[in-house]
Structures are given as structure tokens and as C-alpha cells.
Amino acid sequence: MAQNRGTIVVLNDTAAIAHYGCKVVMKRIVDEVAAAGFEVKTVSVYSTWRVHQKLIDQAAAVIVNGEGTLHHSAQRAQTLVAVAPYCAARGIPVFLINSVWQDNSADMARQAEDFLLRFVRESRSEKQFAAAGLKAKTVPDLTLGWNYRAAKPAPQRSGRVYTDAVGMPATDLLYRLFREDAGSRYVTMTPPGGHRGDYSDYDFERLPAPFDRTFPLTLRLRLRQIMKRTLLIRGKTKNAIRRMKGHLEMVPLEGFMAALESSELVVTGRFHGVCLCLLTGTPFLALTSNSHKVEGMLEDAGLAHRIVRPADVRAVLAHPPEWSEDDAKKAKAFVQKARRGQKAMFASVLSMAKTESS
């Protein structure tokens, strides 16, 4: 393995969130970049690149992990994209990978011109970039490239598994459906305490906020985060009560994957819940989310008929669509396509990073 090729800074490190999918995504990025001989430093989703400009100025490259952030010109989306012109002005290679792109402003599109390469997770986002006159390439979500080793022999599938969702209304709906479905399980996509570390095979540094002139900005972000967490207290309380009653299961990643592999049907409101079902060949129904990410991915996979609007899910569950042999083949083919695309994507990005001798 090559060594000492310089430092690559990864922005929007979502593994700071206690969520299986985000942690697997960051594992994939860190492992690919570190295996190529680069030192990896990440900026948490709860922080901002603006407090780490000194390090970015010396970086071999900056990789923006877009995930589900870049839609509807949200403030966090605007801040993240603004790193592209900053890097371009300083000759620092900067790349956007693994991203949604939906209904963003013309100003954001102008800033996104400065990404040397743009990789989105589904064709809908690629088309929106094209409408803005920008080229992007669709490479499905990084979780699909995870070298997960399924249980051998494969367990016999039985019963249904319900997960949580992005918003509390959809989460509450899924919980009610679970309560109405005798013999089913309700498994949240949040690992329990003691299992919330990083999954990466390589060492990396999640950058602490520096105590310098940028500290007031860090303080504002921390206060905003505290306010957001305060707004989530109601949902957290609900889940704590559900867990005390023995209704809600919170298990380590391997336990969640085992739940998928043994289920005859998973009903999920999480994009990465769908991804992990595809990875394990698990039959699923996917609720629509807060952007076009679920619809876009499943359209690309030829599995759009597995999408359900929350208002329709109870009726669909009364007579769920069969998971056909064709569905299974399409899921497997989509995972294989994702892996080929990700291999090419990382090769392109890492070949364009600066080296210490350049």
C-alpha cells in the first residue's frame, strides 16, 4: 500500500450521527481513501469546513460526502457547496460524491461548477445537475459497496420487520403498523449505547473544533445543535417508552443485518434501510422520504413498484406485492452496478488528488 501521499479532508462526516447507514457510508470513504495511502481527516456533519480552512489550504484534496444534505437550498447545503469555489481559488482538488441534488438555487449550481467531479446517487439528481448545465455521474449509494458477509447458511425468512423513518409522523405510523401486525418486529436504525463507534478498518481523525478566531462560529453551531436536540426530545421520549415496554429493538449493526436477512418483508422509512435491504436481497416496501432520494434510487434499480406513500401503506400491507424472482435479480444487479461504479469513482477522485511531491 502507498504511504504518505498527503492528507485528504472529508466534509460532512455523517458517522457522527448514531445511524447504521451513515456509519457504513463513512467506513467506505475512509477505507478507500486510507487504503490508497492518504491520511484521512474528517469534518463532522455538526461542524463546518470554515473553521478548518488552514488545514484545507494544505490538503491533497477535499471530498464532500453529499449524502442527503444537498436539497431545497437548505442552509447547511449552501455552506457545504461553498467549499468548492474556496478550494478552486487555491488550486485544491475538490470533489462531490455520494450526493442527492434537488431543487437547489442557481447560486448553489454556480458554486457547484467548481467541483472537479460530481457523483450523485440517483438519476433524478443527475438530471437536475444537467438542467443547470453541469455534468454529474450517477453512482449508487456507498452502502451498496460494503463488503458485507451474509450469514451462512441463509436463515429461513419469516415475519415482518418495521424500522423508523426520517420524520416523527412517519416513524409513528410505522410503529402503529408494527403494533397491528402480530409477530412482527420494530427495529430502529440507531445502534444502542456502547455500539456507536466508527466502523472503519483504518485510523482517521474527526477534527475537533479549533480554539481560535473561528470559535464564535463553532459556538453558534453548537447552540443550534442543542436547540435541534431539544426539539427532538418528544420523539426520543416516545422511543424510550417504546423500548422500556419491549416494543422497540435497538441492536448493534450485526443484529440489524440479521433481522433483515431473516425477515420476509421489511417496511422502512429510511433511505439506508432500503439500501441494506438491496444489499441483503431482502424484500421491502419503502416509504417516501424528505427528498427524491428513495424514488430516484428505486427507479434506477427498476424497483419503483416497491415505493409506498405513507397514506397508502396500510392498504398495501393488506395485500403486499410479491417479491418476485425478477425483483431479486434486479436488486442483485443494482448492487453489482453500484460496486463497479464506486470502484471507478474512487479511482478517478484519488488519481486527481495532489501528492506531497506535486
Coordinates of N, CA and C in Angstrom, one line a residue, residues 232-329:
L232 N -36.2 17.5 19.5 CA -36.3 16.1 19.3 C -36.7 15.3 20.6
I233 N -36.8 16.0 21.7 CA -37.0 15.4 23.0 C -38.3 14.6 23.0
R234 N -39.3 15.1 22.4 CA -40.6 14.4 22.3 C -40.4 13.0 21.7
G235 N -39.8 13.0 20.5 CA -39.6 11.7 19.8 C -38.7 10.8 20.6
K236 N -37.6 11.3 21.2 CA -36.7 10.5 22.0 C -37.4 9.9 23.2
T237 N -38.3 10.7 23.8 CA -39.1 10.2 24.9 C -40.0 9.0 24.5
K238 N -40.7 9.2 23.3 CA -41.6 8.2 22.8 C -40.8 6.9 22.6
N239 N -39.6 7.0 22.0 CA -38.8 5.8 21.7 C -38.3 5.1 23.0
A240 N -38.0 6.0 24.0 CA -37.5 5.4 25.3 C -38.6 4.6 25.9
I241 N -39.9 5.1 25.9 CA -41.0 4.4 26.4 C -41.3 3.1 25.7
R242 N -41.2 3.2 24.3 CA -41.4 2.0 23.5 C -40.4 0.9 23.8
R243 N -39.2 1.4 24.0 CA -38.1 0.4 24.3 C -38.3 -0.2 25.7
M244 N -38.7 0.6 26.7 CA -39.0 0.0 28.0 C -40.1 -1.0 28.0
K245 N -41.1 -0.8 27.1 CA -42.2 -1.7 27.0 C -41.8 -3.0 26.3
G246 N -40.6 -3.0 25.7 CA -40.1 -4.1 24.9 C -40.6 -4.2 23.5
H247 N -41.1 -3.0 23.0 CA -41.7 -2.9 21.7 C -40.6 -2.6 20.7
L248 N -39.7 -1.7 21.1 CA -38.7 -1.2 20.2 C -37.4 -1.9 20.4
E249 N -36.8 -2.4 19.4 CA -35.4 -3.1 19.5 C -34.4 -2.1 19.0
M250 N -33.3 -2.0 19.8 CA -32.1 -1.2 19.4 C -31.0 -2.2 19.5
V251 N -30.4 -2.5 18.4 CA -29.4 -3.6 18.3 C -28.1 -3.1 17.6
P252 N -27.0 -3.8 17.8 CA -25.8 -3.5 17.1 C -26.0 -3.7 15.6
L253 N -25.1 -3.2 14.7 CA -25.2 -3.4 13.3 C -25.4 -4.8 12.9
E254 N -24.7 -5.7 13.4 CA -24.8 -7.1 13.0 C -26.2 -7.7 13.4
G255 N -26.8 -7.2 14.5 CA -28.1 -7.6 14.8 C -29.2 -7.1 13.9
F256 N -28.9 -5.9 13.4 CA -29.9 -5.3 12.5 C -29.8 -6.0 11.1
M257 N -28.6 -6.3 10.7 CA -28.4 -7.1 9.4 C -29.1 -8.5 9.5
A258 N -28.9 -9.1 10.7 CA -29.5 -10.4 10.9 C -31.0 -10.3 10.9
A259 N -31.6 -9.2 11.4 CA -33.0 -9.0 11.3 C -33.5 -8.9 9.9
L260 N -32.8 -8.2 9.1 CA -33.1 -8.1 7.7 C -33.1 -9.4 7.0
E261 N -32.0 -10.1 7.2 CA -31.8 -11.4 6.5 C -32.8 -12.5 6.9
S262 N -33.4 -12.3 8.0 CA -34.4 -13.4 8.5 C -35.8 -12.9 8.2
S263 N -36.0 -11.7 7.7 CA -37.4 -11.2 7.5 C -38.0 -11.5 6.1
E264 N -39.3 -11.8 6.1 CA -39.9 -12.0 4.8 C -40.3 -10.7 4.1
L265 N -40.4 -9.6 4.9 CA -40.7 -8.3 4.4 C -40.2 -7.2 5.4
V266 N -39.5 -6.2 4.9 CA -39.1 -5.0 5.7 C -39.9 -3.8 5.2
V267 N -40.5 -3.1 6.1 CA -41.2 -1.9 5.8 C -40.4 -0.7 6.5
T268 N -39.8 0.1 5.6 CA -38.8 1.1 6.2 C -39.1 2.5 5.6
G269 N -38.9 3.5 6.5 CA -38.9 4.9 6.1 C -37.6 5.5 5.9
R270 N -36.5 4.7 5.9 CA -35.1 5.2 5.8 C -34.5 4.8 4.4
F271 N -33.9 5.8 3.8 CA -33.2 5.5 2.6 C -32.1 4.4 2.7
H272 N -31.4 4.5 3.8 CA -30.3 3.4 4.0 C -31.0 2.1 4.5
G273 N -32.2 2.2 5.0 CA -32.9 0.9 5.3 C -33.1 0.2 4.0
V274 N -33.5 0.9 2.9 CA -33.8 0.4 1.6 C -32.4 -0.2 1.0
C275 N -31.4 0.6 1.2 CA -30.1 0.2 0.7 C -29.6 -1.1 1.3
L276 N -29.8 -1.3 2.6 CA -29.3 -2.5 3.2 C -30.2 -3.7 2.9
C277 N -31.5 -3.4 2.6 CA -32.4 -4.5 2.1 C -31.9 -4.9 0.7
L278 N -31.5 -4.0 -0.2 CA -31.0 -4.4 -1.5 C -29.7 -5.2 -1.3
L279 N -28.8 -4.8 -0.4 CA -27.6 -5.4 -0.2 C -27.8 -6.9 0.2
T280 N -28.8 -7.1 1.0 CA -29.0 -8.5 1.5 C -30.1 -9.2 0.8
G281 N -30.6 -8.6 -0.3 CA -31.7 -9.3 -1.1 C -32.9 -9.5 -0.3
T282 N -33.2 -8.6 0.6 CA -34.4 -8.7 1.4 C -35.6 -8.0 0.8
P283 N -36.8 -8.7 0.7 CA -38.0 -8.0 0.3 C -38.3 -6.8 1.1
F284 N -38.8 -5.7 0.5 CA -39.0 -4.5 1.3 C -40.2 -3.7 0.6
L285 N -40.7 -2.8 1.4 CA -41.6 -1.7 1.0 C -40.9 -0.4 1.5
A286 N -40.8 0.6 0.7 CA -40.1 1.8 1.1 C -41.1 3.0 1.1
L287 N -41.2 3.7 2.2 CA -41.9 4.9 2.3 C -41.2 6.1 1.7
T288 N -41.9 7.0 1.1 CA -41.2 8.2 0.5 C -40.6 9.0 1.7
S289 N -39.6 9.8 1.3 CA -38.8 10.5 2.4 C -38.9 12.0 2.2
N290 N -37.9 12.7 2.6 CA -37.8 14.2 2.6 C -37.2 14.7 1.3
S291 N -36.8 13.9 0.4 CA -36.3 14.3 -0.9 C -36.6 13.2 -1.9
H292 N -36.2 13.3 -3.1 CA -36.5 12.3 -4.1 C -35.5 11.1 -4.1
K293 N -34.7 11.0 -3.0 CA -33.6 10.0 -3.0 C -34.2 8.6 -3.1
V294 N -35.2 8.2 -2.4 CA -35.7 6.9 -2.4 C -36.3 6.6 -3.8
E295 N -37.2 7.5 -4.2 CA -37.8 7.3 -5.5 C -36.8 7.2 -6.6
G296 N -35.8 8.1 -6.6 CA -34.8 8.1 -7.6 C -34.0 6.8 -7.7
M297 N -33.5 6.4 -6.5 CA -32.7 5.1 -6.5 C -33.5 3.9 -7.0
L298 N -34.8 3.8 -6.5 CA -35.6 2.6 -6.9 C -36.0 2.7 -8.4
E299 N -36.2 3.9 -8.9 CA -36.4 4.0 -10.3 C -35.2 3.4 -11.1
D300 N -34.0 3.8 -10.7 CA -32.8 3.4 -11.3 C -32.7 1.9 -11.2
A301 N -33.1 1.3 -10.1 CA -33.0 -0.1 -9.9 C -34.1 -0.9 -10.6
G302 N -35.1 -0.3 -11.1 CA -36.2 -1.0 -11.7 C -37.2 -1.5 -10.7
L303 N -37.2 -0.9 -9.5 CA -38.0 -1.4 -8.4 C -38.9 -0.3 -7.8
A304 N -39.3 0.6 -8.7 CA -40.2 1.7 -8.2 C -41.5 1.2 -7.7
H305 N -41.9 0.0 -8.1 CA -43.2 -0.5 -7.5 C -43.1 -0.9 -6.1
R306 N -41.9 -0.9 -5.5 CA -41.8 -1.1 -4.0 C -41.9 0.1 -3.2
I307 N -42.2 1.3 -3.8 CA -42.3 2.6 -3.1 C -43.8 2.7 -2.7
V308 N -44.0 3.2 -1.5 CA -45.4 3.4 -1.0 C -45.5 4.7 -0.3
R309 N -46.5 5.5 -0.6 CA -46.8 6.7 0.1 C -47.3 6.4 1.5
P310 N -47.0 7.1 2.5 CA -47.4 6.8 3.9 C -49.0 6.7 3.9
A311 N -49.7 7.5 3.2 CA -51.1 7.4 3.2 C -51.7 6.1 2.7
D312 N -50.9 5.4 1.9 CA -51.3 4.2 1.2 C -50.8 2.9 1.9
V313 N -49.9 3.0 2.8 CA -49.1 1.8 3.3 C -50.0 0.8 4.0
R314 N -51.0 1.2 4.7 CA -51.8 0.2 5.4 C -52.6 -0.6 4.4
A315 N -53.1 0.0 3.4 CA -53.8 -0.8 2.3 C -52.9 -1.7 1.6
V316 N -51.7 -1.2 1.3 CA -50.7 -2.1 0.6 C -50.3 -3.3 1.4
L317 N -50.1 -3.1 2.7 CA -49.7 -4.2 3.6 C -50.8 -5.2 3.7
A318 N -52.1 -4.9 3.4 CA -53.1 -5.9 3.5 C -53.0 -6.9 2.4
H319 N -52.4 -6.4 1.3 CA -52.1 -7.3 0.1 C -50.8 -6.9 -0.5
P320 N -49.7 -7.2 0.2 CA -48.3 -6.7 -0.2 C -47.9 -7.4 -1.6
P321 N -47.2 -6.6 -2.4 CA -46.8 -7.1 -3.7 C -45.7 -8.3 -3.4
E322 N -45.8 -9.3 -4.3 CA -44.9 -10.4 -4.2 C -43.4 -9.9 -4.5
W323 N -42.5 -10.4 -3.8 CA -41.1 -10.2 -4.1 C -40.7 -11.3 -5.1
S324 N -40.7 -10.9 -6.4 CA -40.6 -11.9 -7.5 C -39.1 -12.2 -7.7
E325 N -38.9 -13.3 -8.5 CA -37.6 -13.6 -8.9 C -37.0 -12.5 -9.7
D326 N -37.8 -11.8 -10.5 CA -37.3 -10.6 -11.2 C -36.8 -9.5 -10.3
D327 N -37.6 -9.3 -9.2 CA -37.2 -8.3 -8.2 C -35.8 -8.6 -7.6
A328 N -35.7 -9.9 -7.3 CA -34.4 -10.3 -6.7 C -33.2 -10.1 -7.6
K329 N -33.5 -10.4 -8.9 CA -32.4 -10.3 -9.9 C -32.0 -8.8 -10.1

